[in-house]
Coordinates of C-alpha atoms in Angstrom, one line a residue:
Chain A
M1 CA -8.5 23.7 -54.7
Y2 CA -4.8 23.3 -54.5
D3 CA -3.5 19.8 -54.3
F4 CA -1.4 18.8 -51.3
V5 CA 1.9 19.3 -53.0
S6 CA 1.0 22.9 -54.0
H7 CA -0.2 23.5 -50.5
V8 CA 3.1 22.3 -49.0
L9 CA 5.1 24.3 -51.5
R10 CA 3.2 27.5 -50.7
R11 CA 3.7 27.0 -47.0
Y12 CA 7.3 26.4 -47.7
F13 CA 7.5 29.7 -49.6
E14 CA 5.7 31.4 -46.7
A15 CA 8.1 29.9 -44.1
T16 CA 11.1 31.0 -46.0
G17 CA 9.8 34.4 -46.7
W18 CA 9.5 34.2 -50.4
N19 CA 6.8 36.2 -52.0
E20 CA 5.8 34.1 -55.0
Q21 CA 2.8 36.4 -55.6
N22 CA 5.2 39.0 -56.8
S23 CA 5.8 37.1 -60.0
Y24 CA 4.5 38.2 -63.4
L25 CA 2.8 34.9 -63.6
N26 CA 0.5 36.0 -60.9
L27 CA -0.4 39.3 -62.4
T28 CA -4.0 38.4 -63.1
S29 CA -4.4 35.8 -60.4
S30 CA -7.1 37.8 -58.7
S31 CA -9.5 37.7 -61.6
S32 CA -8.4 34.3 -63.0
A33 CA -9.2 32.8 -59.6
I34 CA -12.8 33.7 -60.2
L35 CA -13.0 33.3 -64.0
D36 CA -10.6 30.5 -64.8
F37 CA -11.0 28.2 -61.8
P38 CA -10.3 24.6 -62.8
I39 CA -13.1 22.0 -62.7
P40 CA -12.0 18.6 -61.2
Q41 CA -11.7 15.9 -63.8
G42 CA -13.5 12.6 -62.8
I43 CA -13.2 11.4 -59.3
S44 CA -10.1 12.0 -57.4
L45 CA -9.1 11.0 -53.9
S46 CA -6.0 12.3 -52.2
I47 CA -4.7 11.1 -48.9
S48 CA -1.6 12.7 -47.4
S49 CA 0.2 12.5 -44.1
A50 CA 3.3 13.7 -42.4
P51 CA 5.2 11.1 -40.5
S52 CA 7.4 13.9 -39.2
I53 CA 6.7 17.5 -39.9
P54 CA 9.0 18.4 -42.7
F55 CA 8.5 15.1 -44.4
F56 CA 5.2 14.3 -46.2
T57 CA 3.8 11.5 -48.1
T58 CA 1.0 11.8 -50.5
Y59 CA -1.2 9.3 -52.4
K60 CA -3.6 10.1 -55.1
L61 CA -6.2 7.9 -56.8
R62 CA -8.1 9.0 -59.8
A63 CA -11.1 7.3 -61.4
L64 CA -13.4 8.0 -64.3
P65 CA -12.0 8.5 -67.0
S66 CA -9.4 5.8 -66.1
L67 CA -8.1 4.4 -62.9
T68 CA -4.7 5.9 -62.1
G69 CA -2.8 6.6 -59.0
S70 CA 0.3 8.3 -57.8
L71 CA 2.7 8.0 -54.9
G72 CA 4.8 10.9 -53.8
Y73 CA 7.1 12.1 -51.1
I74 CA 8.0 15.7 -50.1
Y75 CA 10.8 16.8 -47.8
A76 CA 11.4 20.4 -46.9
S77 CA 14.4 21.7 -45.0
T78 CA 13.9 25.1 -43.4
D79 CA 15.8 27.1 -40.9
P80 CA 15.5 25.4 -37.5
E81 CA 15.6 28.8 -35.8
Q82 CA 12.5 29.9 -37.6
P83 CA 9.0 28.4 -36.9
P84 CA 8.6 25.1 -38.6
L85 CA 6.7 24.5 -41.7
D86 CA 3.0 24.8 -40.8
I87 CA 0.7 23.2 -43.2
G88 CA -2.3 23.6 -41.0
N89 CA -2.2 20.4 -39.0
S90 CA -4.8 18.5 -40.9
S91 CA -7.5 18.9 -43.4
K92 CA -10.0 19.2 -40.6
D93 CA -8.2 22.1 -39.0
V94 CA -6.5 23.9 -41.8
R95 CA -7.7 27.4 -42.8
I96 CA -9.7 26.7 -45.8
K97 CA -8.6 29.9 -47.5
Q98 CA -5.1 28.5 -47.7
L99 CA -6.2 25.8 -50.0
I100 CA -8.5 27.6 -52.3
E101 CA -7.5 29.8 -55.1
R102 CA -9.3 33.0 -54.4
F103 CA -9.4 36.7 -54.8
R104 CA -6.8 38.3 -52.7
L105 CA -5.1 41.6 -52.6
F106 CA -1.5 41.5 -53.3
E107 CA 0.8 42.1 -50.4
N108 CA 3.0 45.1 -50.4
P109 CA 6.2 44.0 -52.1
R110 CA 9.0 43.6 -49.7
H111 CA 12.6 42.7 -49.8
P112 CA 13.0 39.0 -49.0
T113 CA 14.4 38.3 -45.6
A114 CA 17.9 37.0 -45.3
K115 CA 18.7 34.1 -43.1
D116 CA 20.8 34.6 -40.1
E117 CA 24.3 33.4 -40.8
V118 CA 25.6 30.8 -38.4
W119 CA 29.4 30.5 -38.1
L120 CA 31.3 27.8 -36.3
N121 CA 35.1 27.8 -36.2
G122 CA 35.3 30.1 -39.1
R123 CA 33.0 28.2 -41.3
R124 CA 29.4 28.9 -42.1
V125 CA 27.4 26.0 -40.9
D126 CA 23.8 27.0 -41.6
T127 CA 22.3 25.2 -44.5
R128 CA 20.2 26.3 -47.4
D129 CA 16.5 26.0 -47.4
Y130 CA 15.3 23.5 -49.9
L131 CA 12.3 21.4 -50.8
I132 CA 12.5 18.2 -52.7
Y133 CA 9.6 16.3 -54.2
G134 CA 9.2 13.1 -56.2
S135 CA 6.1 11.3 -57.4
M136 CA 5.6 8.2 -59.4
H137 CA 2.4 7.7 -61.4
L138 CA 0.9 4.3 -61.8
P139 CA 0.4 2.5 -64.1
T140 CA 2.1 4.9 -66.5
S141 CA 5.3 5.1 -64.5
R142 CA 5.5 8.8 -65.2
M143 CA 7.7 10.5 -62.7
D144 CA 7.4 14.1 -61.5
A145 CA 10.2 15.8 -59.7
L146 CA 10.6 19.2 -58.1
F147 CA 13.6 20.7 -56.4
T148 CA 13.7 24.3 -55.1
T149 CA 16.2 26.0 -53.0
R150 CA 17.1 29.5 -51.9
L151 CA 20.4 30.5 -53.4
S152 CA 20.6 33.7 -51.5
S153 CA 18.2 36.1 -49.9
T154 CA 16.9 37.4 -53.2
W155 CA 17.6 34.4 -55.5
Q156 CA 15.7 31.2 -55.8
L157 CA 16.1 28.2 -58.0
I158 CA 13.2 25.9 -59.1
M159 CA 13.8 22.8 -61.1
T160 CA 11.0 20.7 -62.3
A161 CA 11.0 17.6 -64.4
V162 CA 8.4 15.2 -65.9
S163 CA 9.9 12.0 -67.1
T164 CA 8.2 9.2 -68.9
P165 CA 9.7 5.7 -68.6
P166 CA 12.0 4.6 -71.4
R167 CA 10.7 2.0 -73.7
Y168 CA 14.0 0.2 -74.0
P169 CA 15.7 0.8 -70.7
I170 CA 19.1 -0.6 -71.5
S171 CA 19.6 -1.7 -75.0
I172 CA 18.8 1.0 -77.5
L173 CA 19.7 1.6 -81.0
P174 CA 21.2 4.9 -82.2
S175 CA 18.5 5.1 -84.9
S176 CA 15.7 5.0 -82.4
I177 CA 17.5 7.7 -80.4
S178 CA 17.4 10.1 -83.2
A179 CA 13.8 9.3 -83.9
S180 CA 12.8 9.9 -80.4
S181 CA 14.7 13.1 -80.2
L182 CA 12.8 14.3 -83.2
A183 CA 9.5 13.2 -81.7
G184 CA 10.4 15.1 -78.6
G185 CA 11.0 18.2 -80.5
S186 CA 7.7 18.0 -82.3
G187 CA 5.8 17.6 -79.1
A188 CA 7.4 20.5 -77.5
T189 CA 4.5 22.8 -77.9
T190 CA 2.4 20.7 -75.6
S191 CA 5.0 19.6 -73.1
S192 CA 6.6 22.9 -72.5
S193 CA 4.2 23.8 -69.9
S194 CA 3.2 20.4 -68.7
S195 CA 6.4 20.0 -66.7
V196 CA 5.4 22.7 -64.3
E197 CA 1.7 22.0 -64.0
K198 CA 2.4 19.2 -61.6
S199 CA 5.0 20.9 -59.7
S200 CA 2.8 23.6 -58.3
D201 CA 0.3 26.1 -59.3
L202 CA 3.1 28.5 -59.3
T203 CA 3.2 28.5 -63.0
T204 CA -0.2 27.6 -64.0
N205 CA -2.5 30.2 -62.6
N206 CA -1.2 32.9 -64.7
A207 CA -1.9 35.1 -67.7
S208 CA 0.8 33.8 -69.9
A209 CA 0.3 31.6 -72.9
S210 CA 2.0 28.7 -71.4
S211 CA -0.6 27.9 -68.9
S212 CA -3.3 26.2 -70.9
S213 CA -2.1 22.6 -70.9
P214 CA -4.4 20.3 -69.0
S215 CA -3.1 17.6 -66.8
S216 CA -2.6 14.6 -68.9
G217 CA -1.3 11.2 -68.2
G218 CA 1.5 11.2 -70.7
A219 CA 4.1 13.9 -70.8
G220 CA 5.6 13.0 -74.1
P221 CA 7.0 10.1 -76.0
P222 CA 8.5 7.2 -74.0
G223 CA 11.9 8.1 -72.6
S224 CA 11.5 11.8 -72.8
T225 CA 12.4 14.1 -70.0
N226 CA 11.1 17.5 -69.8
L227 CA 13.3 19.5 -67.5
Q228 CA 12.6 23.1 -66.6
I229 CA 14.8 25.4 -64.7
I230 CA 13.5 28.6 -63.3
L231 CA 15.8 31.2 -61.6
Q232 CA 14.0 33.9 -59.7
N233 CA 15.2 37.1 -58.4
D234 CA 13.0 39.2 -56.1
T235 CA 14.0 42.5 -54.7
G236 CA 10.5 43.7 -53.8
R237 CA 10.5 46.3 -56.5
W238 CA 11.6 44.0 -59.3
F239 CA 10.8 40.4 -59.8
T240 CA 12.7 38.8 -62.6
E241 CA 12.6 35.2 -63.8
Y242 CA 14.8 33.3 -66.1
C243 CA 13.5 30.1 -67.5
Y244 CA 14.9 27.3 -69.6
S245 CA 13.0 24.2 -70.7
A246 CA 15.3 21.5 -71.9
D247 CA 12.8 19.6 -74.0
D248 CA 12.3 22.2 -76.7
A249 CA 15.1 24.5 -75.8
L250 CA 12.7 27.2 -74.7
W251 CA 14.3 30.2 -73.1
G252 CA 12.1 32.6 -71.2
F253 CA 12.4 35.8 -69.3
R254 CA 9.8 37.5 -67.1
V255 CA 9.9 40.7 -65.3
L256 CA 7.5 42.6 -63.0
H257 CA 8.1 46.0 -61.7
N258 CA 6.2 47.6 -58.8
F259 CA 5.9 51.3 -59.1
G260 CA 6.2 53.5 -56.1
T261 CA 8.6 55.7 -54.4
P262 CA 12.2 54.7 -55.0
S263 CA 13.8 52.7 -52.2
S264 CA 16.6 55.1 -52.0
A265 CA 14.3 57.9 -50.8
T266 CA 14.4 59.4 -47.4
P267 CA 15.7 56.7 -45.1
T268 CA 14.0 58.1 -42.0
A269 CA 10.8 56.4 -41.3
G270 CA 10.0 57.7 -37.9
G271 CA 10.8 56.4 -34.5
G272 CA 8.1 53.8 -34.6
L273 CA 9.9 51.8 -37.2
T274 CA 13.3 51.5 -35.6
W275 CA 12.5 48.1 -34.4
T276 CA 12.5 46.7 -37.9
T277 CA 15.9 45.6 -39.2
K278 CA 17.3 46.6 -42.5
S279 CA 16.6 43.4 -44.3
E280 CA 13.0 43.4 -43.2
A281 CA 12.2 46.9 -44.3
R282 CA 9.6 47.1 -47.1
I283 CA 9.9 49.5 -49.9
D284 CA 6.8 51.3 -49.0
E285 CA 7.7 52.0 -45.5
I286 CA 10.7 54.1 -46.4
N287 CA 8.5 57.0 -47.1
P288 CA 5.1 56.5 -45.5
S289 CA 3.6 59.8 -46.5
G290 CA 3.9 59.4 -50.3
E291 CA 4.2 55.7 -50.4
E292 CA 2.0 54.7 -53.3
S293 CA 0.3 56.0 -56.3
V294 CA -3.1 57.5 -56.0
A295 CA -5.5 56.8 -58.8
G296 CA -8.5 58.8 -59.8
G297 CA -11.3 58.8 -57.3
G298 CA -8.9 58.9 -54.4
L299 CA -8.1 55.2 -54.4
R300 CA -4.9 54.3 -52.8
G301 CA -3.2 51.6 -54.7
R302 CA -0.1 50.4 -56.5
F303 CA 0.7 50.0 -60.1
S304 CA 2.7 47.1 -61.4
A305 CA 3.8 46.4 -64.9
G306 CA 5.5 43.4 -66.4
A307 CA 6.4 41.5 -69.5
E308 CA 7.2 38.0 -70.6
L309 CA 9.4 36.9 -73.4
F310 CA 9.9 33.4 -74.7
F311 CA 12.0 32.0 -77.5
S312 CA 12.2 28.4 -78.6
A313 CA 15.4 27.5 -80.3
V314 CA 14.0 24.3 -81.7
E315 CA 10.9 25.7 -83.2
K316 CA 12.4 29.1 -84.1
S317 CA 9.4 30.8 -82.6
A318 CA 9.0 33.4 -79.9
G319 CA 6.3 34.8 -77.7
L320 CA 5.7 38.1 -75.9
S321 CA 3.2 39.2 -73.4
T322 CA 2.9 42.4 -71.5
G323 CA 0.6 43.5 -68.7
I324 CA -0.2 46.1 -66.2
R325 CA -2.1 46.0 -63.0
F326 CA -3.6 48.3 -60.5
T327 CA -4.5 47.0 -57.1
T328 CA -5.7 48.7 -54.0
L329 CA -3.7 48.5 -50.9
P330 CA -4.9 46.0 -48.3
D331 CA -6.5 47.6 -45.3
P332 CA -4.4 47.5 -42.2
P333 CA -5.5 44.9 -39.6
A334 CA -7.3 46.3 -36.6
A335 CA -4.5 45.4 -34.3
P336 CA -2.8 47.9 -32.0
A337 CA 0.4 49.4 -33.2
P338 CA 3.5 47.8 -31.8
S339 CA 4.5 49.6 -28.7
S340 CA 8.0 50.6 -27.6
G341 CA 9.8 48.6 -30.2
S342 CA 10.2 45.3 -28.7
G343 CA 12.0 42.9 -30.9
T344 CA 9.7 40.0 -30.4
T345 CA 8.3 40.0 -34.0
V346 CA 11.6 40.0 -35.7
N347 CA 11.7 36.3 -36.3
A348 CA 8.3 35.7 -37.7
S349 CA 8.1 37.4 -41.1
S350 CA 4.4 37.4 -41.2
N351 CA 4.2 39.2 -37.9
V352 CA 6.6 41.7 -39.1
V353 CA 4.6 42.4 -42.2
S354 CA 1.4 42.9 -40.4
S355 CA 2.9 45.0 -37.7
S356 CA 4.8 47.2 -40.0
N357 CA 1.7 47.5 -42.1
T358 CA 0.0 48.9 -39.1
T359 CA 2.7 51.4 -38.4
T360 CA 2.8 52.7 -41.9
H361 CA -0.8 53.2 -42.5
V362 CA -2.0 54.2 -39.1
S363 CA -1.4 57.9 -39.8
T364 CA -3.5 57.9 -43.0
T365 CA -6.2 55.3 -42.5
T366 CA -7.5 56.6 -39.3
T367 CA -8.7 59.7 -41.1
S368 CA -9.5 58.5 -44.5
P369 CA -12.3 56.1 -45.2
S370 CA -11.6 52.6 -46.4
Q371 CA -11.8 51.7 -50.0
P372 CA -13.2 48.7 -51.8
P373 CA -10.6 46.0 -52.4
M374 CA -10.2 45.7 -56.1
T375 CA -7.8 44.8 -58.9
I376 CA -7.7 46.0 -62.4
T377 CA -5.4 44.3 -65.0
A378 CA -4.8 44.6 -68.7
T379 CA -2.6 42.2 -70.6
L380 CA -1.6 42.5 -74.2
N381 CA 0.0 39.9 -76.4
P382 CA 1.3 41.9 -79.4
M383 CA 2.1 38.9 -81.6
M384 CA -1.3 37.3 -81.3
G385 CA -3.1 40.6 -81.0
H386 CA -4.8 39.4 -77.8
L387 CA -6.0 42.1 -75.4
S388 CA -7.5 41.3 -72.1
T389 CA -8.8 43.5 -69.5
A390 CA -10.1 42.3 -66.2
Y391 CA -11.7 43.8 -63.1
A392 CA -12.2 42.1 -59.8
A393 CA -13.6 43.7 -56.7
K394 CA -14.8 42.6 -53.3
M395 CA -18.4 43.8 -53.1
S396 CA -19.1 42.6 -49.6
R397 CA -17.4 40.5 -47.0
D398 CA -18.3 37.3 -48.7
L399 CA -18.9 38.3 -52.3
V400 CA -16.3 39.0 -54.9
A401 CA -17.3 39.7 -58.5
S402 CA -15.1 39.8 -61.5
S403 CA -15.4 40.5 -65.2
R404 CA -13.1 40.2 -68.1
F405 CA -13.1 41.3 -71.7
D406 CA -11.0 39.5 -74.2
F407 CA -10.5 41.1 -77.6
N408 CA -8.4 40.1 -80.6
V409 CA -7.3 43.1 -82.6
Y410 CA -6.7 41.0 -85.7
S411 CA -9.8 38.9 -85.9
Y412 CA -12.1 41.2 -83.9
E413 CA -13.2 38.2 -81.8
S414 CA -14.3 39.1 -78.4
Q415 CA -15.5 37.5 -75.3
L416 CA -17.0 38.8 -72.1
S417 CA -16.7 36.7 -69.0
M418 CA -18.2 37.3 -65.6
G419 CA -17.9 35.4 -62.4
V420 CA -18.5 35.5 -58.7
E421 CA -17.0 34.0 -55.7
Y422 CA -19.2 33.6 -52.6
W423 CA -18.0 32.4 -49.3
L424 CA -20.2 30.2 -47.2
R425 CA -20.1 30.4 -43.5
S426 CA -21.5 28.3 -40.7
G427 CA -24.8 29.7 -39.4
G428 CA -24.1 29.2 -35.7
V429 CA -21.7 32.0 -35.1
R430 CA -22.6 34.0 -38.1
G431 CA -23.7 37.1 -36.1
V432 CA -20.6 37.5 -34.1
G433 CA -18.2 36.7 -36.9
E434 CA -19.9 38.9 -39.4
T435 CA -19.9 41.9 -37.1
N436 CA -16.3 41.5 -36.2
L437 CA -15.0 40.7 -39.6
A438 CA -17.0 43.4 -41.2
S439 CA -15.6 45.9 -38.8
L440 CA -12.1 44.7 -39.6
L441 CA -12.7 45.0 -43.3
T442 CA -14.6 48.2 -43.6
T443 CA -13.8 50.5 -40.7
P444 CA -10.6 51.9 -39.5
P445 CA -9.3 50.5 -36.2
P446 CA -11.4 51.8 -33.4
S447 CA -9.7 54.3 -31.1
T448 CA -10.5 54.0 -27.5
D449 CA -10.0 57.7 -26.8
S450 CA -12.5 59.1 -29.2
K451 CA -15.3 56.7 -28.4
T452 CA -18.6 57.7 -29.7
Y453 CA -21.6 56.0 -28.2
S454 CA -24.1 55.5 -31.0
L455 CA -27.0 53.3 -31.5
R456 CA -25.1 51.3 -33.9
E457 CA -22.5 50.4 -31.3
V458 CA -25.1 49.4 -28.8
D459 CA -26.2 46.7 -31.2
R460 CA -22.8 45.2 -31.3
P461 CA -22.4 42.1 -29.1
R462 CA -19.5 43.7 -27.4
A463 CA -21.2 45.1 -24.4
P464 CA -18.9 43.6 -21.8
Q465 CA -15.9 45.4 -23.3
E466 CA -17.6 48.7 -23.3
E467 CA -18.2 48.3 -19.6
V468 CA -14.6 47.6 -19.0
G469 CA -13.6 50.5 -21.1
V470 CA -15.8 52.9 -19.1
E471 CA -14.6 51.7 -15.8
G472 CA -11.0 51.7 -17.0
K473 CA -11.1 55.4 -17.8
T474 CA -11.1 56.4 -14.3
E475 CA -8.7 53.7 -13.0
S476 CA -6.3 54.3 -15.9
E477 CA -5.9 50.6 -16.5
P478 CA -4.4 49.4 -19.7
P479 CA -6.9 49.2 -22.5
P480 CA -8.8 46.0 -22.7
V481 CA -7.4 43.2 -24.8
P482 CA -8.7 43.7 -28.4
P483 CA -11.2 41.2 -29.4
T484 CA -9.6 38.2 -30.8
P485 CA -10.4 37.3 -34.4
P486 CA -13.4 35.0 -34.6
A487 CA -12.8 31.4 -35.1
E488 CA -12.7 30.2 -38.6
T489 CA -16.3 29.8 -39.6
L490 CA -15.8 29.4 -43.3
R491 CA -17.5 26.4 -44.6
G492 CA -16.6 26.7 -48.2
V493 CA -16.9 28.8 -51.4
I494 CA -19.1 28.8 -54.4
K495 CA -17.8 30.0 -57.7
A496 CA -19.7 30.6 -60.8
K497 CA -18.7 31.8 -64.2
V498 CA -20.5 32.6 -67.3
S499 CA -19.3 34.0 -70.6
T500 CA -20.7 35.2 -73.9
N501 CA -19.7 31.9 -75.4
A502 CA -22.5 30.4 -73.3
D503 CA -20.2 28.3 -71.2
V504 CA -21.1 28.0 -67.6
S505 CA -18.9 26.7 -64.8
L506 CA -20.0 26.0 -61.3
L507 CA -17.7 25.0 -58.5
W508 CA -18.2 24.3 -54.8
E509 CA -15.3 23.8 -52.5
G510 CA -15.6 23.2 -48.8
R511 CA -15.1 21.1 -45.8
M512 CA -17.1 18.0 -45.3
N513 CA -16.3 16.2 -42.0
N514 CA -12.6 15.9 -42.0
C515 CA -12.1 16.2 -45.7
L516 CA -11.9 19.0 -48.2
V517 CA -14.2 18.4 -51.1
S518 CA -14.4 20.1 -54.4
F519 CA -17.3 19.5 -56.8
G520 CA -17.6 21.2 -60.1
V521 CA -19.7 21.2 -63.3
K522 CA -18.9 22.7 -66.6
A523 CA -21.5 23.2 -69.3
D524 CA -21.6 24.7 -72.7
F525 CA -24.9 25.8 -74.1
N526 CA -23.6 27.0 -77.4
P527 CA -23.9 24.2 -80.0
T528 CA -21.9 26.0 -82.7
S529 CA -19.0 26.7 -80.4
S530 CA -19.0 23.2 -79.1
S531 CA -18.8 21.8 -82.6
A532 CA -16.1 24.3 -83.6
T533 CA -13.9 24.1 -80.6
R534 CA -14.2 20.5 -79.5
T535 CA -12.0 19.1 -82.1
S536 CA -11.4 16.0 -80.1
R537 CA -15.0 15.0 -80.2
P538 CA -16.1 12.7 -83.0
S539 CA -17.8 14.4 -85.8
S540 CA -21.0 12.4 -85.4
S541 CA -21.7 13.8 -82.0
A542 CA -20.4 17.2 -82.7
Y543 CA -23.8 18.6 -83.6
S544 CA -25.7 16.9 -80.8
I545 CA -26.3 19.4 -78.0
Q546 CA -24.7 18.0 -74.9
P547 CA -24.5 20.9 -72.5
L548 CA -22.7 19.0 -69.8
K549 CA -19.1 18.9 -70.6
S550 CA -17.5 17.8 -67.4
V551 CA -18.3 16.9 -63.9
G552 CA -15.7 16.2 -61.3
L553 CA -15.3 15.5 -57.6
E554 CA -12.1 15.8 -55.7
V555 CA -11.6 14.8 -52.1
L556 CA -8.5 15.8 -50.1
Y557 CA -7.5 14.5 -46.8
F558 CA -4.3 15.0 -44.9
S559 CA -3.1 14.8 -41.4
T560 CA 0.1 15.3 -39.5
A561 CA 1.9 13.5 -36.7
N562 CA 1.1 16.4 -34.3
E563 CA -2.6 16.0 -34.9
K564 CA -2.5 12.3 -34.2
V565 CA -0.6 12.8 -31.0
S566 CA -3.0 15.4 -29.8
R567 CA -5.9 13.1 -30.5
A568 CA -4.3 10.2 -28.6
Chain B
M1 CA 37.2 16.1 -83.6
A2 CA 34.5 13.8 -84.6
F3 CA 33.4 10.9 -82.3
S4 CA 33.6 7.5 -83.7
E5 CA 30.5 5.3 -84.0
D6 CA 31.5 3.3 -81.0
T7 CA 31.9 6.4 -78.9
K8 CA 28.6 7.7 -80.0
E9 CA 26.9 4.5 -79.2
R10 CA 28.6 4.3 -75.8
L11 CA 27.6 7.9 -75.1
V12 CA 24.0 7.2 -76.0
R13 CA 24.0 4.2 -73.8
V14 CA 25.4 6.1 -70.8
V15 CA 23.0 8.9 -71.2
D16 CA 20.1 6.4 -71.4
V17 CA 21.2 4.5 -68.4
T18 CA 21.6 7.7 -66.4
K19 CA 18.1 8.8 -67.4
T20 CA 16.7 5.4 -66.4
V21 CA 18.4 5.5 -63.1
L22 CA 17.2 9.0 -62.4
H23 CA 13.7 8.1 -63.5
Y24 CA 13.3 5.2 -61.2
G25 CA 15.7 6.4 -58.5
W26 CA 14.4 9.9 -57.8
V27 CA 11.4 8.9 -55.7
P28 CA 13.5 6.5 -53.5
F29 CA 16.1 9.2 -53.3
V30 CA 13.5 11.7 -51.9
L31 CA 12.3 9.0 -49.5
Y32 CA 15.9 8.4 -48.4
I33 CA 16.5 12.1 -47.9
G34 CA 13.3 12.6 -46.0
F35 CA 13.7 9.5 -43.8
T36 CA 17.3 10.2 -42.8
R37 CA 17.0 13.9 -42.2
S38 CA 13.7 14.0 -40.3
T39 CA 13.7 13.9 -36.5
P40 CA 12.4 11.7 -35.1
Q41 CA 12.7 9.2 -37.8
P42 CA 9.4 7.8 -38.7
S43 CA 8.6 4.1 -38.6
F44 CA 8.7 2.3 -41.9
I45 CA 5.0 1.6 -41.9
K46 CA 4.2 5.3 -41.8
L47 CA 6.1 5.8 -45.0
I48 CA 4.1 3.1 -46.7
S49 CA 0.7 3.6 -45.4
P50 CA -0.9 7.0 -45.2
L51 CA -3.4 5.9 -42.6
A52 CA -0.8 4.5 -40.2

């Protein structure tokens, strides 16, 4: 489960039209959400609120292993012309899928939307979108900072910092400075990625080698500041990132390319697309007929390939990672195609995406059957010789399964991991929701003209609409309003993972009263691996079989001012 | 041009004071930004207590 800061950051990206899923860091996020889900550590309670909507306060209390806390503030400035930042009102009402790391099909890459320029007296008066965050940990006095802003429509800057309090705030000797700088350089391997783990899950749920640092109380020696600067450029087809970590002078470069038809192909996209503006056009709607690659078996999908290169000037070391992904295209939503080109959906980017999605696929998906949503990835680290292939597929509406095979070409070590993700729903409205959602997922949008009355349709709880449809044929009334999506009936998710190393992880995440709760257990049933890998454990207990490695409980509660007003 | 020892020490002190100010001043800075730029301005108690 994402913490509150990550949740706000993701909603901020959503509000500003930034597709963070297009990064190379998220290349394997579909399978890692099922196979590498984090288990909560100890007991954690997080309470957040929004005194006014773009301004948030968050408090966190941790217990077991030690009692710690943190106090943070977030402020986001977005375009006032656009819909405000929507974090889901409260933890009681928020869509639970927004807070859970889960299997998802990657959106069609799109060119980021540009803000409308506002000029006044010859000067541009509109401001940049930005988000600023600061958090202080107690009693360690560690400080986390995050600042992100949109430099232009395709460029974004993210700065994160983790600072530990100086031991001697004012009076300091030059000798101790040199010693601390040396110590900072030696600790660079662990702190290079710890600066970003707090900022968001942006850079943690990834396939790169810099994602394995657990959350620790200390981020380095006293007085050290780990500043990381990430410059991102997204054009839809290309997503490039330039990173710099000041602590160990770590330079990084990531790139992801989405294959498909070139964006400079035939610019005519049919009369139905004329309502979209130039900046909102996606690269795959330029040529709807031959938009994406077709893999064997008739799957319609998209290939993406990327690479990551790191170089540490302090340690004189480098790292390289490459990867490729095939993902099926998401099914179009069963909404009617936009009629007559009204410009009402220009402002909301999400509406534009869904609507244009319908227009581009309506010609093909009405005739071809749907396909199982799935993602296949392969990553290779040539220096370490690590090869990893993963497969994740949605087997039914609520069940997603994934498997991954890791292999080292130098040591011939291998590991097979398997995991599932199962969504729990409330039993009261299960029938209605299941039917409707299943129809959304597996069948093409129903056409009212070619209605076939079969026994299967009679079973559907949509008899009143059929009556309206039959009567409306003679009276030539407008078609009935399509059934609204069912209310959110998800209660939570269960994730389970097992690997050939005999480690088992179980996680339940769901809503309990007004809170979001996450409970996880991790166990290791292999005594040899536990003694070999658990170097931090004392040697006396290394050979004792203790399957239970960690148990954790995390409770998240947040509310906004709107929610309080509506209640009062 | 090499810095003298005094200059080095002064530089180190300035850098250290700057880092200290940034370390303890960042969270109040975010609080100030959020408080002044949010409309309507929230009451002070809402900034302190999450349950207010």
